[in-house]
XYZ file of C-alpha atoms in Angstrom:
535
model
C 84.194 -122.844 -87.897
C 84.133 -126.437 -88.968
C 87.224 -128.510 -88.772
C 88.498 -131.806 -87.445
C 90.203 -132.404 -84.148
C 91.346 -135.328 -82.044
C 89.248 -134.221 -79.102
C 86.244 -131.923 -78.636
C 88.002 -128.593 -78.395
C 86.833 -125.365 -79.951
C 88.215 -126.548 -83.292
C 85.730 -129.431 -83.450
C 82.851 -128.831 -81.075
C 81.472 -125.710 -82.738
C 80.722 -127.777 -85.825
C 78.733 -130.140 -83.666
C 76.228 -127.448 -82.726
C 74.999 -127.083 -86.268
C 71.743 -128.676 -87.247
C 71.447 -131.350 -84.573
C 68.114 -133.147 -84.631
C 66.621 -135.527 -82.108
C 68.875 -138.548 -82.499
C 68.675 -141.519 -80.181
C 71.046 -143.934 -78.523
C 72.867 -146.640 -80.417
C 71.311 -149.991 -81.298
C 74.159 -152.448 -81.859
C 72.115 -155.070 -83.711
C 71.541 -152.976 -86.834
C 74.437 -154.199 -88.902
C 75.825 -154.430 -92.399
C 74.939 -157.648 -94.224
C 76.368 -158.558 -97.581
C 74.069 -160.877 -99.578
C 73.600 -158.633 -102.609
C 70.559 -158.646 -104.885
C 69.935 -156.385 -107.914
C 68.314 -152.974 -107.498
C 65.571 -151.593 -109.698
C 65.912 -151.923 -113.434
C 67.633 -149.124 -115.379
C 64.482 -148.016 -117.188
C 62.404 -147.394 -114.061
C 61.797 -143.685 -113.656
C 59.828 -141.660 -111.104
C 56.139 -141.086 -111.577
C 56.196 -142.938 -114.871
C 58.873 -140.594 -116.234
C 62.374 -141.395 -117.449
C 65.140 -142.399 -115.075
C 67.097 -139.325 -116.122
C 64.467 -136.724 -115.219
C 65.733 -133.843 -113.116
C 68.664 -131.431 -113.246
C 71.930 -132.398 -114.864
C 74.474 -133.792 -112.404
C 77.952 -132.473 -113.312
C 79.691 -135.296 -111.419
C 77.424 -138.300 -110.916
C 75.445 -140.538 -113.289
C 71.929 -139.755 -114.478
C 70.473 -142.778 -112.649
C 72.440 -143.680 -109.495
C 70.312 -146.788 -108.847
C 71.872 -148.506 -111.872
C 75.207 -148.474 -110.037
C 73.999 -149.797 -106.659
C 72.922 -153.098 -105.124
C 70.779 -153.797 -102.084
C 71.313 -156.927 -100.003
C 68.492 -159.187 -98.882
C 66.605 -157.935 -95.841
C 67.341 -159.759 -92.574
C 65.701 -159.453 -89.126
C 67.640 -157.171 -86.765
C 65.746 -156.981 -83.472
C 62.031 -156.582 -82.833
C 60.078 -155.882 -86.024
C 62.915 -154.201 -87.924
C 64.833 -155.537 -90.909
C 68.331 -154.513 -91.965
C 70.175 -154.566 -95.271
C 73.214 -153.098 -96.990
C 73.192 -150.695 -99.922
C 76.428 -150.916 -101.902
C 77.232 -147.773 -103.894
C 80.258 -146.296 -105.664
C 82.746 -144.899 -103.171
C 83.280 -141.967 -105.524
C 80.271 -141.082 -107.683
C 82.626 -139.550 -110.246
C 84.126 -143.030 -110.761
C 81.169 -145.402 -110.691
C 83.254 -148.350 -111.905
C 85.767 -147.947 -109.083
C 85.737 -148.992 -105.430
C 82.472 -149.374 -103.552
C 81.167 -148.265 -100.183
C 78.605 -150.011 -97.969
C 75.709 -148.159 -96.333
C 73.640 -149.661 -93.518
C 69.858 -149.501 -94.096
C 66.906 -150.333 -91.838
C 63.162 -150.637 -92.374
C 59.941 -151.360 -90.524
C 57.385 -152.929 -92.864
C 53.965 -151.260 -93.155
C 51.259 -152.822 -90.981
C 48.320 -151.840 -93.201
C 47.530 -150.847 -96.773
C 50.960 -149.885 -98.099
C 51.585 -146.665 -100.036
C 55.307 -147.273 -100.477
C 58.522 -146.459 -98.605
C 58.944 -143.351 -96.445
C 62.623 -142.487 -95.981
C 63.841 -140.470 -92.980
C 66.999 -138.544 -92.216
C 67.339 -137.153 -88.665
C 69.913 -134.453 -89.342
C 73.345 -133.819 -87.937
C 75.079 -133.929 -90.277
C 76.359 -137.271 -89.121
C 73.304 -138.510 -87.244
C 72.485 -142.207 -87.476
C 69.250 -142.850 -89.325
C 69.142 -146.367 -87.891
C 69.270 -145.184 -84.293
C 66.767 -142.450 -85.041
C 64.175 -144.714 -86.659
C 64.329 -147.295 -83.887
C 63.688 -144.620 -81.278
C 61.234 -142.578 -83.349
C 59.012 -145.524 -84.230
C 58.314 -146.143 -80.535
C 58.207 -142.543 -79.310
C 57.454 -139.554 -81.515
C 56.191 -141.154 -84.713
C 52.988 -139.391 -85.836
C 49.920 -141.628 -85.945
C 49.254 -143.537 -89.135
C 52.674 -143.473 -90.784
C 53.627 -147.025 -89.793
C 50.341 -148.344 -91.191
C 50.717 -146.892 -94.680
C 54.473 -146.865 -95.246
C 57.518 -149.044 -94.937
C 59.542 -146.775 -92.668
C 63.136 -146.625 -93.929
C 66.333 -144.930 -92.795
C 70.040 -145.308 -93.443
C 73.357 -144.288 -91.958
C 74.794 -141.871 -94.536
C 78.337 -142.292 -95.812
C 80.862 -141.414 -93.141
C 78.522 -142.204 -90.238
C 77.330 -144.901 -87.857
C 77.288 -148.460 -89.181
C 78.220 -147.398 -92.694
C 81.877 -146.763 -93.531
C 82.513 -143.935 -91.148
C 84.796 -141.040 -90.319
C 86.229 -141.774 -86.881
C 89.267 -139.778 -85.805
C 88.691 -139.269 -82.091
C 89.176 -141.981 -79.477
C 86.914 -142.482 -76.468
C 89.818 -141.533 -74.216
C 90.276 -138.216 -75.993
C 86.595 -137.405 -75.597
C 87.016 -137.767 -71.835
C 89.717 -135.091 -71.711
C 88.904 -131.543 -70.517
C 87.799 -129.126 -73.223
C 90.115 -126.309 -74.175
C 89.024 -122.726 -73.587
C 86.633 -122.072 -76.516
C 87.054 -118.289 -76.395
C 90.811 -117.631 -76.517
C 91.951 -114.619 -74.522
C 95.706 -114.773 -75.086
C 98.417 -116.348 -77.195
C 98.643 -119.371 -74.909
C 94.984 -120.188 -75.629
C 95.578 -119.766 -79.369
C 98.679 -121.959 -79.266
C 96.713 -124.720 -77.527
C 94.014 -124.606 -80.204
C 96.610 -124.745 -82.961
C 98.446 -127.679 -81.418
C 95.243 -129.713 -81.074
C 94.094 -128.865 -84.590
C 97.418 -129.807 -86.167
C 97.486 -133.146 -84.371
C 93.859 -133.810 -85.257
C 94.286 -133.071 -88.954
C 97.260 -135.429 -89.119
C 95.389 -138.252 -87.378
C 92.271 -137.899 -89.541
C 94.267 -137.856 -92.745
C 96.070 -141.014 -91.671
C 93.065 -142.899 -90.289
C 90.359 -141.890 -92.787
C 92.212 -140.918 -95.957
C 90.229 -140.123 -99.078
C 86.864 -140.722 -97.400
C 87.146 -137.222 -95.902
C 86.571 -135.749 -99.345
C 83.798 -138.177 -100.358
C 81.204 -137.667 -97.614
C 79.606 -134.437 -98.810
C 75.875 -133.889 -99.064
C 75.711 -134.219 -102.832
C 77.297 -137.677 -102.656
C 74.712 -138.581 -100.016
C 71.945 -137.311 -102.295
C 73.117 -139.704 -105.009
C 73.123 -142.487 -102.399
C 69.559 -141.530 -101.487
C 68.393 -141.744 -105.080
C 70.106 -145.106 -105.395
C 68.221 -146.217 -102.270
C 64.931 -144.990 -103.742
C 65.502 -147.103 -106.814
C 66.638 -150.100 -104.810
C 63.452 -149.933 -102.736
C 61.382 -150.057 -105.924
C 59.785 -146.637 -105.462
C 59.197 -144.605 -108.607
C 58.971 -141.422 -106.564
C 60.760 -140.597 -103.303
C 58.680 -140.013 -100.158
C 61.004 -138.328 -97.691
C 61.021 -136.626 -94.290
C 64.164 -134.682 -93.432
C 64.822 -133.011 -90.119
C 67.337 -130.208 -89.569
C 70.408 -130.998 -91.735
C 68.199 -133.660 -93.351
C 66.444 -130.731 -95.018
C 69.723 -129.810 -96.715
C 69.798 -133.325 -98.150
C 66.191 -132.845 -99.260
C 66.821 -129.516 -100.961
C 69.859 -130.876 -102.779
C 67.782 -133.864 -103.896
C 65.211 -131.412 -105.244
C 67.968 -129.548 -107.062
C 69.207 -132.716 -108.816
C 66.061 -134.860 -109.100
C 62.895 -132.746 -108.778
C 60.928 -135.119 -111.016
C 61.712 -138.105 -108.797
C 59.874 -136.787 -105.738
C 56.487 -138.146 -104.681
C 56.211 -136.223 -101.389
C 58.735 -134.364 -99.250
C 58.573 -132.821 -95.773
C 61.450 -130.592 -94.634
C 61.264 -129.786 -90.910
C 63.672 -127.279 -89.334
C 65.065 -126.017 -92.616
C 68.761 -125.482 -93.259
C 69.231 -123.883 -96.673
C 72.316 -125.220 -98.506
C 75.101 -123.132 -99.940
C 74.825 -120.210 -97.515
C 78.037 -118.311 -96.730
C 79.474 -120.102 -93.647
C 80.177 -116.930 -91.689
C 76.722 -115.519 -92.401
C 75.188 -118.879 -91.521
C 77.085 -119.061 -88.228
C 76.045 -115.558 -87.206
C 72.405 -116.338 -87.983
C 72.567 -119.390 -85.783
C 74.367 -117.525 -83.003
C 71.543 -115.000 -82.995
C 69.037 -117.845 -82.817
C 70.688 -119.381 -79.776
C 71.052 -115.996 -78.059
C 67.345 -115.364 -78.657
C 66.309 -118.746 -77.240
C 68.677 -118.361 -74.289
C 66.984 -115.026 -73.641
C 63.596 -116.740 -73.468
C 65.014 -119.279 -71.007
C 66.537 -116.515 -68.856
C 63.415 -114.325 -68.969
C 61.409 -117.243 -67.589
C 63.695 -117.799 -64.625
C 61.501 -115.814 -62.252
C 58.613 -118.181 -62.988
C 60.643 -121.372 -62.482
C 61.320 -122.097 -58.812
C 64.355 -124.224 -59.642
C 66.143 -121.578 -61.705
C 69.153 -120.428 -59.641
C 70.133 -117.302 -61.591
C 68.414 -114.678 -59.452
C 67.194 -111.215 -60.385
C 69.837 -110.648 -63.091
C 70.010 -114.070 -64.772
C 72.141 -113.197 -67.799
C 74.769 -111.437 -65.706
C 74.837 -114.357 -63.276
C 75.445 -116.720 -66.188
C 78.203 -114.512 -67.601
C 79.808 -114.316 -64.167
C 79.776 -118.123 -64.027
C 81.714 -118.208 -67.308
C 84.335 -115.912 -65.758
C 84.582 -118.108 -62.645
C 85.098 -121.228 -64.727
C 87.719 -119.419 -66.799
C 89.621 -118.844 -63.569
C 89.107 -122.279 -61.999
C 87.512 -125.512 -63.179
C 85.088 -127.252 -60.828
C 84.962 -130.972 -59.983
C 82.389 -133.164 -61.686
C 81.494 -136.847 -61.616
C 78.575 -139.088 -62.453
C 77.849 -142.772 -63.008
C 76.026 -144.352 -65.925
C 73.165 -146.627 -64.912
C 74.346 -149.830 -66.576
C 74.578 -153.463 -65.381
C 78.261 -152.736 -64.760
C 78.202 -149.105 -63.562
C 80.550 -146.809 -65.472
C 81.986 -143.981 -63.383
C 82.903 -140.685 -65.015
C 85.379 -138.447 -63.220
C 86.160 -135.053 -64.665
C 85.938 -131.296 -64.298
C 83.896 -128.501 -65.823
C 85.349 -125.365 -67.348
C 83.936 -122.810 -69.786
C 84.061 -125.235 -72.703
C 81.921 -127.816 -70.954
C 79.526 -125.094 -69.776
C 78.908 -123.744 -73.275
C 78.212 -127.217 -74.655
C 75.914 -128.103 -71.761
C 73.896 -124.918 -72.233
C 73.597 -125.286 -76.000
C 72.507 -128.913 -75.631
C 69.409 -127.882 -73.676
C 68.194 -125.096 -75.959
C 66.793 -127.331 -78.707
C 63.692 -128.115 -76.631
C 61.984 -126.488 -73.653
C 61.606 -129.980 -72.174
C 65.345 -129.876 -71.411
C 65.309 -126.591 -69.528
C 64.809 -128.222 -66.091
C 68.085 -130.099 -66.652
C 69.849 -126.804 -67.301
C 68.296 -125.336 -64.128
C 69.671 -128.286 -62.171
C 73.112 -128.096 -63.747
C 73.463 -124.371 -63.092
C 72.208 -124.813 -59.507
C 74.966 -127.339 -58.868
C 77.624 -125.126 -60.453
C 76.560 -122.088 -58.391
C 76.341 -124.004 -55.113
C 78.886 -123.825 -52.311
C 80.906 -125.906 -52.883
C 80.293 -125.941 -56.654
C 79.833 -129.189 -58.550
C 79.541 -129.886 -62.270
C 77.828 -133.296 -62.306
C 74.824 -132.433 -64.493
C 76.721 -130.028 -66.738
C 79.343 -132.673 -67.484
C 76.669 -135.290 -68.190
C 74.912 -132.897 -70.578
C 78.172 -132.129 -72.345
C 79.042 -135.792 -72.719
C 75.606 -136.767 -73.995
C 75.647 -133.986 -76.571
C 79.041 -135.057 -77.864
C 77.904 -138.636 -78.344
C 78.294 -140.637 -75.147
C 76.123 -143.750 -75.292
C 74.274 -145.359 -72.362
C 76.939 -148.084 -72.191
C 79.723 -145.511 -71.754
C 81.130 -145.678 -75.284
C 81.050 -142.755 -77.714
C 79.648 -142.535 -81.216
C 81.535 -140.921 -84.101
C 79.058 -138.123 -84.800
C 81.422 -135.274 -83.971
C 84.024 -136.413 -86.512
C 81.461 -137.221 -89.209
C 79.737 -133.894 -88.741
C 82.946 -131.932 -89.202
C 83.962 -133.936 -92.275
C 80.577 -133.574 -93.971
C 80.317 -129.871 -93.312
C 83.816 -129.289 -94.681
C 83.128 -131.385 -97.774
C 80.177 -129.048 -98.386
C 81.937 -125.672 -98.155
C 84.813 -124.174 -100.133
C 86.016 -121.668 -97.531
C 88.948 -122.593 -95.277
C 90.347 -120.729 -92.278
C 93.944 -119.595 -92.561
C 94.538 -120.642 -88.944
C 92.639 -123.062 -86.664
C 91.348 -120.236 -84.464
C 89.997 -118.461 -87.539
C 89.541 -114.723 -87.800
C 89.116 -113.733 -84.155
C 87.778 -110.315 -85.099
C 84.413 -112.037 -85.536
C 84.489 -113.246 -81.937
C 85.200 -109.747 -80.670
C 82.587 -108.124 -82.902
C 79.816 -110.652 -82.284
C 80.317 -110.579 -78.515
C 79.109 -106.974 -78.483
C 75.767 -107.951 -80.012
C 75.524 -111.412 -78.432
C 76.996 -111.295 -74.906
C 76.812 -115.024 -74.197
C 77.168 -116.753 -77.572
C 79.004 -114.190 -79.684
C 82.600 -115.074 -78.780
C 81.901 -118.828 -78.805
C 80.306 -118.859 -82.243
C 82.707 -116.207 -83.529
C 85.831 -118.285 -82.906
C 87.209 -120.348 -85.781
C 85.424 -118.777 -88.740
C 85.072 -119.658 -91.564
C 86.335 -123.045 -90.387
C 87.625 -126.246 -91.985
C 91.294 -125.519 -91.405
C 93.451 -128.480 -92.357
C 90.769 -130.359 -94.295
C 90.898 -131.477 -97.950
C 89.654 -129.159 -100.662
C 85.924 -129.504 -101.280
C 85.457 -131.200 -104.666
C 81.651 -131.005 -104.812
C 80.600 -128.128 -102.534
C 77.088 -126.844 -102.079
C 76.155 -123.782 -104.118
C 73.701 -121.003 -103.230
C 70.108 -121.293 -104.397
C 68.293 -118.259 -105.732
C 64.527 -117.695 -105.344
C 62.668 -119.994 -107.727
C 65.769 -122.120 -108.341
C 63.930 -125.365 -107.533
C 61.027 -126.168 -109.819
C 59.397 -129.206 -111.348
C 58.641 -131.086 -108.119
C 55.261 -131.774 -106.516
C 54.345 -129.406 -103.666
C 56.918 -129.645 -100.850
C 55.865 -129.094 -97.225
C 58.213 -126.969 -95.096
C 57.900 -126.760 -91.306
C 59.514 -123.970 -89.302
C 59.444 -123.107 -85.608
C 59.339 -119.391 -84.948
C 62.000 -119.456 -82.205
C 64.058 -122.450 -83.303
C 67.646 -121.677 -82.249
C 69.462 -124.189 -84.455
C 67.663 -123.605 -87.760
C 66.084 -120.169 -87.420
C 62.630 -119.625 -88.918
C 64.020 -117.238 -91.505
C 65.584 -120.202 -93.294
C 62.173 -121.838 -93.721
C 60.939 -118.590 -95.275
C 63.987 -118.532 -97.569
C 63.316 -122.132 -98.621
C 59.720 -121.277 -99.493
C 61.003 -118.644 -101.900
C 63.536 -121.072 -103.389
C 61.155 -124.030 -103.919
C 58.347 -123.171 -106.301
C 54.930 -124.304 -105.075
C 56.126 -125.155 -101.556
C 53.905 -124.641 -98.507
C 55.199 -123.376 -95.154
C 53.613 -124.714 -91.950
C 54.541 -122.642 -88.890
C 54.959 -123.888 -85.327
C 54.940 -121.024 -82.820
C 57.488 -121.968 -80.179
C 61.112 -122.627 -79.239
C 61.291 -126.231 -80.467
C 63.836 -127.460 -82.995
C 61.651 -129.460 -85.426
C 57.946 -130.101 -84.861
C 56.667 -133.092 -86.869
C 57.217 -135.605 -84.068
C 53.977 -135.989 -82.080
C 54.478 -132.522 -80.634
C 51.231 -131.046 -81.983
C 48.161 -132.573 -83.635
C 47.851 -129.302 -85.535
C 51.160 -130.175 -87.233
C 50.909 -133.960 -87.368
C 47.466 -134.431 -88.885
C 47.765 -132.269 -92.019
C 51.383 -133.292 -92.657
C 50.556 -136.989 -92.363
C 47.591 -136.543 -94.695
C 49.939 -134.918 -97.217
C 52.401 -137.798 -97.021
C 49.675 -140.442 -97.379
C 47.447 -139.016 -100.098
C 49.053 -135.798 -101.301
C 46.600 -133.377 -99.655
C 48.632 -130.198 -99.194
C 48.209 -128.370 -95.843
C 46.380 -125.042 -96.082
C 48.521 -122.054 -96.892
C 49.494 -120.002 -93.864
C 48.798 -122.758 -91.314
C 50.102 -121.718 -87.862
C 50.118 -124.003 -84.843
C 50.566 -122.714 -81.301
C 52.753 -124.455 -78.745
């Protein structure tokens, strides 16, 4: 269900649901600078080993760092420094054109172990924005003392060369009906998808086919070498775990320590993967609805799921007015309406963390009032799709679609996909089934995947130090079962379990999680097997 569109209709928004981690607002001062200096020398290998240790790469070079340069670090607000990593645009043609990636770091304040590289997920999330927010709110104690904290905007995203097909004006337009009921709905989806594919091909060109995860993994190894680290220390959240697992597949001997939180296993069949996630969101929505009786602000009454389904029907029949203003020095007014598309996005945006459930209560209360109003629901929808505090929009939705489609071979025959999945899944999953079931397998109108992700069998990843996996038992976006699958795939890995609804847990959510995971990152002490931490 992943494909590109000029505005956030069903043919683009469903891709945006996948694997979103806790990304923050934009920081405009993290920028690309171009004073290049050499990276690490060609003979530097991880852990004292050779630079070519690890699995054979059928496309890229044995040592990506040889083909990259890192600019001098420059101050870029507060105590952060920014630089530019220049890498081959196409790793299959390392002598060809180059591509610039924006990098940020916060230098260790104490006895330095090395660099600790973060990826916040997405795909398409800005590492620069994430690190700036995370270092001030959410960073587990002790990391900033022992590590240079490092992040980057992966190819296709943020301040790096990015995929950007959708204008701010298009993101303000009403969403199409995401669950088509008739030919008119299908025709609208097709028209938007056709226009979007044409625009993206014209505006972005060959970059669409060069932003896949395996290219990003080569960029990451080039960054490791450029930072002077023999072994990679890495924390990946959500889709960032896919990057981590692909790094382990290619370069297991170049890992010093790796934490994968909210695991998304690469190479899974896209339809199977979508159904698994739909079940996760239906399960978490059920927990939210079951708790309505205990929350005085929940407006859904004695039959909360039916009330919510009835609201979908009402919005199918008639959109409701919605407006809000951004709190900026020059207030930005947002005038719009809310229909079923906006409702689905607003609901999904609040299910990643129980801390957001009061916002959903408020939004549903407004929508069910007399007269109805969609202020909070529209604000939630806009924020989820990338609206920044200053009223502009980031490019995450376009980057996410492009990256996901570069990673999978399957392509839908039509933009709406095989609608039999929507009908079938709706029986099992009354709220999310039709929404997730539309568009599968996705990626209509996108270039052929030249370096797609392949499935990983149990035991397929070996030769790395112990890897720490973290899974939340009721995580809707990356269901716990994927963490269990990853433990079987990665030999010697340890699974730490967080019992709760949260999407990702290593973020000052629980000392039971933070303390043993931080100790592992600092000195290699592996958390005890079977560790479970209660919410």
